[in-house]
Amino acid sequence: MNRKRVSIKDIAQAAGVSHPTVSRALRGKGRMSDATRARILQIAEEMGYTPSLVARGLVTQRTESVGLVVADIADPFYSEIIKGVEQVTQASGFSLFLGSAIDDADQEVRMVRSFLGRHVDGLIVSSSLVGNGYQAILEDVGTPLVLINTHVDGSQFHSIYHQDFQGSQQMLRHLIQQGRRRIAYLGNRSAGRAQTERKRAWQTTLEQEGLPTDVTLDCPNSHIQSGFATLPRLLEQAQRIWGEMPDAIVAYNDLVAIGAMKALQRQGLRVPDDVAVMGFDDIEVAAFTSPTLSTWRQPRREMGVRAAEVLLTLLQEERDGEEPPQEIAFSGELVLRESA
Amino acid sequence: MNRKRVSIKDIAQAAGVSHPTVSRALRGKGRMSDATRARILQIAEEMGYTPSLVARGLVTQRTESVGLVVADIADPFYSEIIKGVEQVTQASGFSLFLGSAIDDADQEVRMVRSFLGRHVDGLIVSSSLVGNGYQAILEDVGTPLVLINTHVDGSQFHSIYHQDFQGSQQMLRHLIQQGRRRIAYLGNRSAGRAQTERKRAWQTTLEQEGLPTDVTLDCPNSHIQSGFATLPRLLEQAQRIWGEMPDAIVAYNDLVAIGAMKALQRQGLRVPDDVAVMGFDDIEVAAFTSPTLSTWRQPRREMGVRAAEVLLTLLQEERDGEEPPQEIAFSGELVLRESA
DNA sequence: CTGTTAGCGCATTCAT
DNA sequence: ATGAATGCGCTAACAG
């Protein structure tokens, strides 16, 4: 095996023309006699020619590829982001490099650097731990970057994000309206912007209502198991501080919420009668737990789609002059089911 | 922005040497005075040099990249496969191209072709609908391919698969042992090898025991919602054929099982008292449903890891002569929880 | 309409 | 130990 790939030179020789002519024929550039064009295409087909995007990339300085970095490929939230990005890039003939960097800024940067070495035309980084730090890394090469759900103080980059604060706030308002008064927050230590915003909403909203905000604990990550394992300690905390159980728990996301719900049930507590539980994201399984999970729906897929669209648009514009980075905000919706 | 990237020529000029010298210095090839080497490295560092893997790929004919094609990125089963593959490739300095091809053989081939155009060093395809069809596509270029969970009659390619038949069979034996007699199968029309094997195990095992195999239905895909929506029709079928409800349901996978379980509960049936339910895969959430799901654990992550390892080994061997394609079988384990 | 020449950035001979 | 020349496969000038 490992026969030599056929190149445009091979075709040129077989067709009795020069390689640039083959190149033009293949790409439909410049006018030429239909006869020779047809013949060249025919021969290329017969010889099983596949253009080398590597060589093409070297000369055109465009690889028609995009690099995507997420925190965790297996997290349903990121899965949908990836899916959205892939859908758009694939439709435009771009290839997608995927990398993960679980809660590790160094790893994230290494990933991006490696993509830059591969001359990706653009980058998408979700939940970046670096943010504007990319300014220094990217300014020399000018590769466009779109951030997803990353907090930046005066973003130098285009960014897509979901309005977590507003979402979380509405969830809290709903709980309060339902008469819940002792509302604990079960967070996620390793999340960046998302955790910050959601927790802040929890805190400020409760404070506005004069409700206590002293029972909260962060899971080490956002796995179901984490929520399950951490919840008992949250209850202990409530018992110690309040002298009684919480009547509602707001979780960082659906996974944590599902784990928490199971742990509550294990302790003989009824959801939502004894304690209400709310998640975040509205992953598919949220509608099928027992009780079904009330949560906040985040348009995950669309966010991926949009990020890719913004990036590809940037690539079209061929530096029409530096447009100011835009921030695109997505808002979700409250999904009330049985758990709250 | 978009400043020119710095190349080894730039460094050479700045250091007062020739570019080949820079190339050698950077890669530690060939001996040279420590003084100049140090100076070159220093300058490269200062100028922010990043080697162009595109140019390198063109001359070495190796891109240090791998293409991975899966059916559905968001399916927890594939997510873990991707994660396993990514983990290994990343550790070896390879970059990963990811593509999806949901139940579409043409799309799958297009994806692979596009990766070939990018000169990936190797390919991994999960649940391929094409199988040995790749022989014709790959023989000209000699790019190694590792298949995951793909049925092939005398495989021309290395392949990793899980012994679905044995797993499914053991699940069935357990159900029978528990006294279940009317066991229905809720499948997935769009799955390839996995569906075939699991269903075959259901059928033959029941036949051996003289139990009926006439109640079965396939979901259009393996989403939870599909299981939920299809289950009622399965019950109708049972009612029509047997005149009574099944006492056990074996689902294609955990997602379908979770949907089915919910649908059963909606109909007022108790799981497992009235009807037992078994899934397949042991995805994370399976341990947290109500009741918790009995299932068959498939080492998904390891399968991805192994596929990548096999592929990378193939790449090391530099065609030491064509080793016969090996098939690596994984076996899982029965996970008994509350649902069966 | 087509062929000639050149060069993308790098690694690899071969000289020296 | 280092420099000069060559080519990977392709596109992009410019001639003719």
XYZ file of C-alpha atoms (C1' of nucleotides) in Angstrom:
712
model
C 0.000 0.000 0.000
C 1.041 3.572 0.539
C 1.189 4.296 -3.098
C 2.110 7.814 -4.002
C -0.756 10.213 -4.080
C -1.501 11.546 -7.528
C -0.659 15.221 -7.901
C -1.632 17.792 -10.456
C 1.713 17.186 -12.105
C 0.809 13.573 -12.707
C -2.433 14.664 -14.254
C -0.685 17.308 -16.281
C 1.674 14.757 -17.726
C -1.113 12.345 -18.530
C -3.101 15.094 -20.198
C -0.164 16.649 -21.976
C -0.591 20.068 -20.407
C 1.155 22.048 -17.686
C 0.197 21.770 -14.030
C -1.100 25.278 -13.630
C -3.551 24.453 -16.366
C -4.693 21.450 -14.406
C -4.983 23.578 -11.318
C -7.165 26.060 -13.140
C -9.286 23.394 -14.735
C -9.927 21.725 -11.426
C -10.976 24.897 -9.724
C -12.844 26.426 -12.659
C -10.652 29.503 -12.603
C -9.890 31.432 -15.759
C -11.442 30.554 -19.072
C -10.165 27.688 -21.151
C -11.432 25.459 -23.914
C -14.197 23.219 -22.753
C -12.505 20.340 -24.494
C -9.289 20.367 -22.497
C -11.101 21.143 -19.274
C -13.353 18.168 -19.733
C -10.416 15.967 -20.566
C -8.493 17.077 -17.512
C -11.425 16.525 -15.217
C -11.923 13.140 -16.735
C -8.324 12.120 -16.182
C -8.294 13.485 -12.659
C -11.349 11.415 -11.934
C -9.823 8.299 -13.419
C -6.590 8.682 -11.515
C -8.481 9.236 -8.301
C -7.082 12.661 -7.646
C -7.632 14.360 -4.313
C -6.261 17.864 -3.900
C -3.757 18.267 -1.089
C -5.236 20.788 1.269
C -1.904 20.859 3.023
C -0.087 22.195 -0.011
C -2.931 24.499 -0.849
C -2.933 25.811 2.676
C 0.729 26.575 2.511
C 0.386 28.809 -0.494
C -2.981 30.402 0.177
C -2.350 30.817 3.876
C -5.854 29.571 4.530
C -6.513 26.055 5.698
C -10.288 26.135 5.764
C -10.158 24.750 9.239
C -11.316 25.888 12.647
C -10.093 24.975 16.105
C -12.560 24.412 18.937
C -11.578 24.101 22.577
C -14.061 23.056 25.231
C -13.683 22.077 28.864
C -15.236 18.648 28.748
C -16.369 16.823 25.649
C -18.658 14.480 27.556
C -20.612 17.187 29.346
C -23.992 17.411 27.583
C -23.706 21.164 27.596
C -20.513 21.158 25.566
C -21.643 18.262 23.432
C -24.369 20.410 21.992
C -22.034 23.338 21.518
C -19.678 21.088 19.595
C -22.551 19.763 17.574
C -23.674 23.247 16.647
C -20.211 24.342 15.649
C -19.599 21.187 13.686
C -22.862 21.530 11.832
C -21.984 24.988 10.557
C -18.335 24.415 9.780
C -19.068 21.203 7.971
C -21.685 22.893 5.826
C -19.125 25.481 4.788
C -16.477 22.954 3.900
C -14.343 23.705 6.913
C -12.778 20.993 8.991
C -12.898 21.054 12.742
C -10.058 20.495 15.156
C -11.341 19.556 18.589
C -9.508 19.789 21.866
C -10.412 19.637 25.506
C -8.846 21.324 28.483
C -10.587 20.327 31.666
C -10.222 23.189 34.110
C -6.663 23.820 33.105
C -5.653 27.186 31.726
C -2.200 25.997 30.679
C -3.649 23.105 28.806
C -6.133 25.448 27.172
C -3.375 27.714 25.934
C -1.292 24.798 24.770
C -4.261 23.576 22.798
C -4.777 26.946 21.157
C -1.090 27.233 20.377
C -1.094 23.867 18.747
C -4.040 24.908 16.600
C -2.217 28.070 15.640
C 0.751 25.992 14.562
C -1.647 24.176 12.286
C -2.719 27.486 10.814
C -6.386 27.223 11.626
C -8.279 30.114 10.081
C -10.207 30.757 13.247
C -10.698 29.688 16.830
C -13.605 29.109 19.160
C -12.999 28.660 22.851
C -15.787 27.839 25.247
C -15.690 28.714 28.915
C -12.177 30.007 28.614
C -10.074 30.417 31.705
C -7.840 32.778 29.783
C -10.130 35.297 28.112
C -8.385 38.482 27.135
C -5.102 36.746 27.773
C -5.401 35.622 24.175
C -4.773 39.152 23.074
C -1.045 38.650 23.547
C -1.060 35.239 21.964
C -3.068 36.134 18.906
C -2.034 39.630 18.000
C 1.028 38.460 16.115
C -0.841 36.099 13.876
C -4.201 37.830 13.673
C -6.244 34.660 13.907
C -9.844 35.526 14.790
C -11.212 34.148 18.033
C -14.773 33.812 19.245
C -15.334 33.176 22.920
C -18.321 31.328 24.321
C -19.511 31.864 27.869
C -16.382 33.568 28.990
C -16.254 36.566 31.202
C -14.102 39.397 29.929
C -13.958 42.893 31.213
C -13.977 44.850 28.011
C -13.790 42.087 25.585
C -11.201 42.310 22.896
C -12.902 39.438 21.169
C -16.256 38.596 19.754
C -18.169 36.632 22.275
C -21.297 34.572 22.638
C -22.812 34.128 26.022
C -25.933 33.234 27.836
C -27.472 35.594 30.367
C -26.983 33.389 33.346
C -27.679 36.098 35.872
C -31.114 36.867 34.525
C -31.961 33.197 34.183
C -30.875 32.323 37.650
C -32.700 35.349 39.003
C -35.974 34.283 37.458
C -35.587 30.831 38.880
C -35.075 32.310 42.315
C -38.081 34.574 41.953
C -40.183 31.584 41.054
C -39.050 29.684 44.137
C -39.704 32.648 46.387
C -43.091 33.145 44.860
C -43.850 29.529 45.640
C -43.181 30.302 49.260
C -39.699 28.839 49.573
C -37.647 30.667 52.165
C -34.572 28.626 52.959
C -32.899 28.375 49.592
C -29.458 26.785 49.456
C -27.071 26.942 46.526
C -25.124 23.891 45.378
C -22.410 25.190 43.073
C -19.475 24.024 41.037
C -16.038 25.098 42.046
C -14.433 24.444 38.690
C -16.748 26.482 36.486
C -15.816 30.007 35.573
C -18.198 32.687 34.488
C -21.260 30.475 34.666
C -20.750 29.664 38.327
C -19.961 33.265 39.200
C -23.057 34.653 37.562
C -25.463 32.053 38.808
C -24.250 32.255 42.330
C -24.281 36.035 42.280
C -27.895 35.983 41.123
C -28.773 33.622 43.937
C -27.115 35.863 46.475
C -28.415 39.241 45.359
C -31.935 38.033 44.745
C -32.208 36.474 48.176
C -30.674 39.510 49.821
C -33.223 41.739 48.154
C -35.916 39.652 49.751
C -34.208 39.564 53.088
C -33.664 35.834 52.864
C -30.554 34.089 54.162
C -27.630 33.333 51.860
C -25.404 31.508 54.233
C -25.963 27.950 53.125
C -23.978 27.108 50.038
C -21.346 24.622 48.971
C -19.446 23.948 45.771
C -19.023 20.565 44.139
C -15.587 19.821 42.743
C -17.039 19.526 39.233
C -20.345 19.187 37.501
C -20.800 15.440 37.393
C -23.953 13.837 38.694
C -21.898 11.930 41.192
C -20.525 15.196 42.537
C -23.965 16.545 43.239
C -24.898 13.286 44.876
C -21.826 13.231 47.073
C -21.849 16.874 48.046
C -25.488 17.291 48.920
C -25.358 15.588 52.320
C -22.762 18.084 53.451
C -24.948 20.904 52.296
C -27.742 19.552 54.457
C -25.414 19.314 57.434
C -24.457 22.891 56.864
C -28.101 23.950 56.827
C -28.754 21.987 59.967
C -25.836 23.627 61.714
C -26.587 27.165 60.626
C -30.355 27.219 60.353
C -31.215 24.379 62.601
C -33.377 22.894 59.885
C -33.418 21.619 56.309
C -33.516 23.906 53.297
C -36.862 24.019 51.544
C -35.259 24.542 48.157
C -31.970 23.832 46.465
C -30.675 25.637 43.436
C -28.011 23.636 41.669
C -25.258 24.803 39.380
C -26.670 22.745 36.534
C -28.922 19.822 35.705
C -26.302 17.171 36.305
C -25.585 18.409 39.792
C -29.309 18.796 40.389
C -30.018 15.228 39.375
C -27.372 13.956 41.746
C -28.705 16.146 44.512
C -32.252 15.013 43.948
C -31.228 11.390 44.249
C -29.325 12.112 47.430
C -32.328 13.907 48.918
C -34.548 10.971 48.134
C -32.024 8.636 49.711
C -32.380 10.628 52.895
C -36.101 10.161 52.788
C -36.866 13.704 51.758
C -39.557 14.266 49.185
C -39.003 16.425 46.112
C -40.631 18.872 45.792
C -42.818 18.523 48.876
C -40.044 18.780 51.437
C -37.495 20.456 49.276
C -37.706 21.876 45.771
C -34.830 21.393 43.331
C -33.914 23.476 40.314
C -31.266 22.748 37.708
C -29.828 24.737 34.837
C -29.387 23.983 31.109
C -32.342 21.728 30.383
C -30.404 18.762 29.134
C -32.441 16.059 27.495
C -32.680 13.800 30.506
C -34.109 16.568 32.695
C -37.571 15.848 31.350
C -37.306 12.186 32.314
C -36.098 12.087 35.886
C -38.463 11.383 38.789
C -39.693 13.883 39.574
C -39.054 15.652 36.289
C -36.643 18.497 36.733
C -37.583 22.157 36.707
C -34.779 24.101 35.158
C -33.662 26.920 32.917
C -33.358 26.161 29.236
C -30.223 27.399 27.607
C -30.136 27.296 23.779
C -26.914 25.324 23.716
C -26.962 24.139 20.147
C -27.820 27.559 18.811
C -25.012 29.098 20.750
C -22.566 26.798 19.013
C -24.155 27.521 15.676
C -24.000 31.227 16.258
C -20.385 31.166 17.380
C -19.410 29.353 14.211
C -21.441 31.724 12.060
C -19.826 34.756 13.605
C -16.407 33.261 13.075
C -17.021 32.341 9.459
C -18.381 35.797 8.770
C -15.228 37.242 10.226
C -13.235 35.092 7.840
C -15.260 36.253 4.854
C -14.698 39.877 5.610
C -10.997 39.507 5.079
C -10.154 42.234 7.545
C -12.407 44.968 6.209
C -10.990 47.003 8.992
C -11.254 46.079 12.569
C -14.828 45.947 13.590
C -15.310 46.381 17.278
C -15.826 43.039 18.963
C -19.489 42.329 19.443
C -21.093 40.502 22.307
C -24.065 38.376 21.476
C -26.315 37.590 24.393
C -28.653 34.641 24.452
C -31.517 34.405 26.850
C -33.185 31.173 27.811
C -36.510 30.337 29.363
C -37.869 28.954 32.565
C -38.953 25.352 32.270
C -41.248 24.340 35.074
C -41.725 20.656 35.654
C -42.303 18.699 38.809
C -39.276 19.318 40.993
C -40.012 22.958 41.766
C -3.267 42.739 12.918
C -2.369 39.805 10.740
C 1.298 40.465 10.969
C 3.429 38.032 9.111
C 4.305 34.913 11.019
C 7.956 34.572 11.796
C 9.656 31.815 9.860
C 12.959 30.065 10.302
C 14.362 32.386 7.659
C 13.579 35.389 9.807
C 15.324 33.769 12.699
C 18.257 32.796 10.512
C 18.697 36.357 9.396
C 18.475 37.698 12.912
C 20.981 35.143 14.118
C 23.324 35.507 11.189
C 23.107 31.864 10.180
C 21.357 29.890 7.466
C 17.844 28.512 7.812
C 18.796 24.878 7.763
C 20.913 25.603 10.802
C 17.941 27.110 12.524
C 15.833 24.123 11.575
C 18.393 21.784 13.095
C 18.835 23.843 16.204
C 15.117 23.962 16.844
C 14.661 20.257 16.528
C 17.898 19.220 18.205
C 19.027 17.291 15.144
C 22.710 16.974 14.320
C 25.363 18.295 16.636
C 26.351 21.920 16.615
C 28.096 24.325 18.927
C 26.122 24.853 22.063
C 26.715 28.555 21.755
C 24.939 29.034 18.433
C 22.196 26.618 19.368
C 21.475 28.524 22.527
C 21.527 31.805 20.664
C 19.136 30.533 18.019
C 16.713 29.159 20.573
C 16.874 32.435 22.412
C 16.075 34.463 19.324
C 13.296 32.109 18.272
C 11.777 32.533 21.692
C 12.054 36.299 21.549
C 10.515 36.547 18.119
C 7.663 34.304 19.175
C 8.352 31.637 16.642
C 5.848 28.854 16.088
C 6.747 26.173 13.575
C 4.339 25.818 10.698
C 2.965 22.329 10.880
C 1.449 22.906 7.483
C 4.808 23.402 5.821
C 6.337 20.621 7.843
C 3.506 18.335 6.867
C 4.055 19.073 3.217
C 7.670 18.005 3.280
C 7.516 15.160 5.784
C 4.234 13.801 4.470
C 3.085 13.378 8.042
C 0.711 15.823 9.633
C 0.582 14.367 13.129
C -3.149 14.476 12.952
C -5.929 11.946 13.162
C -9.467 12.038 11.818
C -12.337 10.710 13.903
C -15.831 10.133 12.571
C -18.729 9.267 14.854
C -22.459 9.069 14.303
C -23.614 11.550 16.912
C -21.395 13.758 19.009
C -24.038 14.354 21.650
C -24.771 10.708 22.340
C -23.101 9.867 25.661
C -21.755 6.688 24.161
C -19.819 8.504 21.465
C -18.884 11.339 23.779
C -16.808 8.957 25.809
C -15.281 7.391 22.735
C -14.268 10.834 21.554
C -12.893 11.635 24.957
C -10.802 8.488 24.996
C -9.427 9.113 21.542
C -8.709 12.727 22.295
C -6.920 11.879 25.489
C -4.472 9.590 23.722
C -3.900 11.656 20.608
C -3.381 14.793 22.630
C -0.813 13.088 24.822
C 1.128 12.083 21.724
C 1.083 15.533 20.207
C -1.417 14.649 17.532
C -4.300 16.894 16.666
C -7.785 15.555 16.220
C -10.187 16.275 13.398
C -13.742 15.492 14.410
C -16.677 14.874 12.154
C -20.156 13.475 12.546
C -22.307 11.590 10.095
C -25.664 10.782 11.588
C -26.913 7.613 9.959
C -25.692 8.680 6.568
C -23.168 6.560 4.710
C -22.558 9.179 2.022
C -21.857 11.802 4.613
C -19.538 9.416 6.383
C -17.528 8.819 3.225
C -17.460 12.508 2.419
C -16.094 13.153 5.879
C -13.358 10.561 5.494
C -12.479 11.881 2.056
C -12.158 15.369 3.401
C -9.835 14.118 6.129
C -7.766 12.319 3.523
C -7.447 15.554 1.599
C -6.032 17.027 4.764
C -3.487 14.252 4.884
C -4.400 12.892 8.274
C -1.952 10.195 9.302
C -4.711 7.894 10.433
C -8.456 7.474 10.728
C -10.888 6.162 13.299
C -14.479 5.550 12.362
C -17.056 4.483 14.885
C -20.157 2.539 13.974
C -19.352 2.772 10.324
C -22.043 2.161 7.764
C -19.384 1.540 5.175
C -16.960 -0.965 6.721
C -14.870 -2.772 4.183
C -16.026 -0.279 1.605
C -13.091 1.789 2.767
C -10.773 -0.709 1.186
C -11.354 0.899 -2.201
C -11.082 4.404 -0.833
C -7.943 3.903 1.172
C -5.824 1.508 -0.812
C -4.419 4.243 -3.009
C -3.215 6.379 -0.154
C -2.473 3.729 2.436
C -3.849 5.688 5.354
C -4.438 3.350 8.309
C -7.986 2.996 9.575
C -9.293 1.612 12.836
C -12.958 0.752 13.039
C -14.974 0.821 16.242
C -18.123 -1.253 16.671
C -18.505 -1.965 13.022
C -19.491 -5.275 11.615
C -17.262 -6.553 8.839
C -17.208 -9.995 7.371
C -13.498 -10.602 7.200
C -12.236 -7.355 8.287
C -9.601 -5.734 6.170
C -9.043 -3.255 8.971
C -8.090 -3.266 12.573
C -11.183 -3.077 14.636
C -12.307 -2.535 18.188
C -15.636 -3.790 19.258
C -17.692 -4.742 22.219
C -19.226 -8.194 22.519
C -22.799 -7.074 22.393
C -24.180 -10.516 21.807
C -22.676 -11.977 24.971
C -23.684 -8.969 27.006
C -27.224 -8.969 25.811
C -27.418 -12.695 26.330
C -26.381 -12.442 29.954
C -28.943 -9.750 30.552
C -31.606 -11.987 29.108
C -30.482 -14.925 31.221
C -30.747 -12.783 34.301
C -34.278 -11.743 33.451
C -35.328 -15.298 32.785
C -33.766 -16.444 36.005
C -35.786 -13.817 37.792
C -38.887 -15.444 36.435
C -39.667 -13.032 33.614
C -41.399 -14.761 30.751
C -42.845 -12.127 28.451
C -39.785 -10.196 27.412
C -40.192 -7.538 24.743
C -37.372 -5.846 22.849
C -37.378 -2.103 22.188
C -34.738 -1.496 19.539
C -33.240 1.236 17.456
C -33.762 1.204 13.753
C -30.853 3.449 12.920
C -28.090 1.566 14.692
C -25.947 -0.862 12.765
C -24.007 -3.689 14.279
C -25.018 -2.913 17.847
C -28.707 -3.256 17.137
C -28.228 -6.384 15.086
C -26.230 -8.178 17.753
C -28.338 -7.165 20.698
C -31.550 -8.098 19.014
C -30.153 -11.380 17.801
C -29.121 -12.246 21.352
C -32.605 -11.438 22.575
C -34.151 -13.642 19.950
C -31.907 -16.676 20.200
C -31.793 -16.682 23.979
C -35.544 -16.557 24.268
C -35.981 -19.208 21.622
C -33.657 -21.518 23.495
C -35.921 -21.186 26.481
C -39.037 -21.604 24.467
C -40.168 -18.079 25.223
C -42.011 -15.876 22.717
C -40.074 -13.402 20.552
C -42.933 -11.798 18.737
C -43.182 -8.519 20.606
C -40.582 -6.048 19.426
C -40.443 -2.587 17.941
C -37.681 -0.250 16.809
C -37.353 3.385 17.752
C -36.305 5.721 14.961
C -33.136 6.635 16.891
C -31.670 6.328 20.332
C -32.931 9.474 22.007
C -34.744 9.320 25.309
C -37.739 10.881 23.683
C -37.807 8.081 21.144
C -38.007 5.454 23.826
C -40.731 7.410 25.555
C -42.764 7.829 22.402
C -42.358 4.317 21.087
C -43.045 2.353 24.251
C -46.838 2.759 24.223
C -46.974 1.130 20.806
C -44.895 -1.723 22.094
C -47.435 -2.265 24.860
C -50.260 -2.216 22.370
C -48.459 -4.810 20.365
C -48.061 -7.001 23.429
C -51.708 -6.591 24.265
C -52.724 -7.521 20.765
C -50.449 -10.544 20.444
C -50.223 -11.861 23.976
C -53.360 -10.439 25.428
C -51.349 -9.017 28.305
C -48.476 -6.719 29.233
C -44.825 -7.753 28.944
C -43.194 -8.465 32.289
C -39.835 -7.221 31.078
C -38.484 -4.858 28.460
C -34.996 -4.969 27.063
C -34.055 -1.682 25.476
C -31.464 -0.961 22.809
C -29.546 1.290 25.203
C -29.859 3.310 28.392
C -31.343 6.365 26.723
C -34.147 4.379 25.178
C -34.609 2.502 28.459
C -34.938 5.723 30.433
C -37.577 6.986 28.046
C -39.376 3.681 28.204
C -39.299 3.593 31.983
C -40.858 7.008 32.177
C -43.560 6.014 29.736
C -44.328 2.887 31.741
C -44.670 4.912 34.908
C -46.972 7.319 33.107
C -49.214 4.399 32.339
C -49.306 3.522 35.992
C -47.080 0.488 35.660
C -44.509 -0.117 38.363
C -40.873 -0.793 37.537
C -39.687 -3.425 38.296
C -42.726 -4.906 40.049
C -44.996 -4.961 37.015
C -42.347 -4.804 34.362
C -38.581 -4.961 34.564
C -36.460 -2.720 32.359
C -32.907 -3.192 31.217
C -30.712 -0.746 29.332
C -27.307 -1.032 27.721
C -24.091 1.015 28.039
C -24.233 2.181 31.656
C -24.116 5.886 30.997
C -23.564 8.066 34.026
C -27.202 8.949 34.589
C -28.259 5.293 34.704
C -27.297 5.134 38.364
C -29.514 8.093 39.204
C -32.867 7.426 37.608
C -35.821 6.249 39.652
C -35.675 3.368 39.900
C -31.982 3.131 39.137
C -31.359 1.358 35.889
C -30.021 -2.157 35.564
C -27.861 -2.333 32.503
C -24.767 -3.669 30.826
C -21.597 -1.682 31.311
C -19.620 -1.100 28.183
C -16.083 0.290 28.654
C -16.694 3.181 26.313
C -13.806 5.382 27.253
C -11.329 2.537 27.131
C -12.551 1.549 23.721
C -11.725 5.007 22.433
C -8.375 4.910 24.171
C -7.577 1.537 22.715
C -8.597 2.515 19.208
C -6.279 5.489 19.347
C -3.457 3.416 20.760
C -3.773 0.829 18.043
C -3.772 3.541 15.432
C -0.737 5.310 16.820
C 1.132 2.032 17.046
C 0.335 1.435 13.417
C 1.818 4.804 12.619
C 4.982 4.048 14.556
C 5.567 0.825 12.764
C 6.057 2.658 9.514
C 4.729 -0.255 7.485
C 6.910 -2.988 8.878
C 5.081 -5.171 6.470
C 1.397 -5.633 6.501
C 0.320 -7.164 9.732
C -2.973 -8.907 9.477
C -5.766 -6.727 10.802
C -6.524 -7.607 14.381
C -9.864 -7.509 16.073
C -9.893 -6.446 19.676
C -12.932 -7.534 21.616
C -14.058 -5.821 24.770
C -16.436 -7.429 27.180
C -18.466 -5.506 29.691
C -20.256 -6.492 32.852
C -23.747 -6.833 34.146
C -24.781 -3.963 36.401
C -27.763 -4.847 38.498
C -29.617 -1.993 40.090
C -33.281 -1.539 40.858
C -35.062 -1.709 37.517
C -34.483 -5.412 36.897
C -6.417 30.380 -23.743
C -2.100 28.275 -21.937
C 2.892 27.670 -20.401
C 6.910 29.627 -17.508
C 8.540 31.099 -13.423
C 8.295 31.762 -8.661
C 7.492 30.922 -3.890
C 4.566 29.461 0.500
C 7.864 27.319 5.146
C 10.088 23.659 6.082
C 13.400 19.310 6.071
C 16.815 16.978 3.701
C 20.465 15.781 0.818
C 25.123 17.133 -0.282
C 29.068 19.908 0.072
C 32.329 22.399 2.584
C 29.746 22.274 12.491
C 27.394 24.814 9.001
C 25.829 26.621 4.211
C 23.930 25.910 -0.622
C 20.743 23.699 -3.288
C 16.453 21.004 -3.906
C 11.661 19.754 -3.543
C 7.058 18.616 -0.983
C 2.069 20.084 -4.027
C -0.024 23.765 -4.909
C -1.520 28.752 -6.466
C -0.366 33.147 -8.309
C 1.923 36.223 -10.859
C 3.215 37.256 -15.693
C 4.241 36.118 -20.406
C 3.178 34.637 -24.722
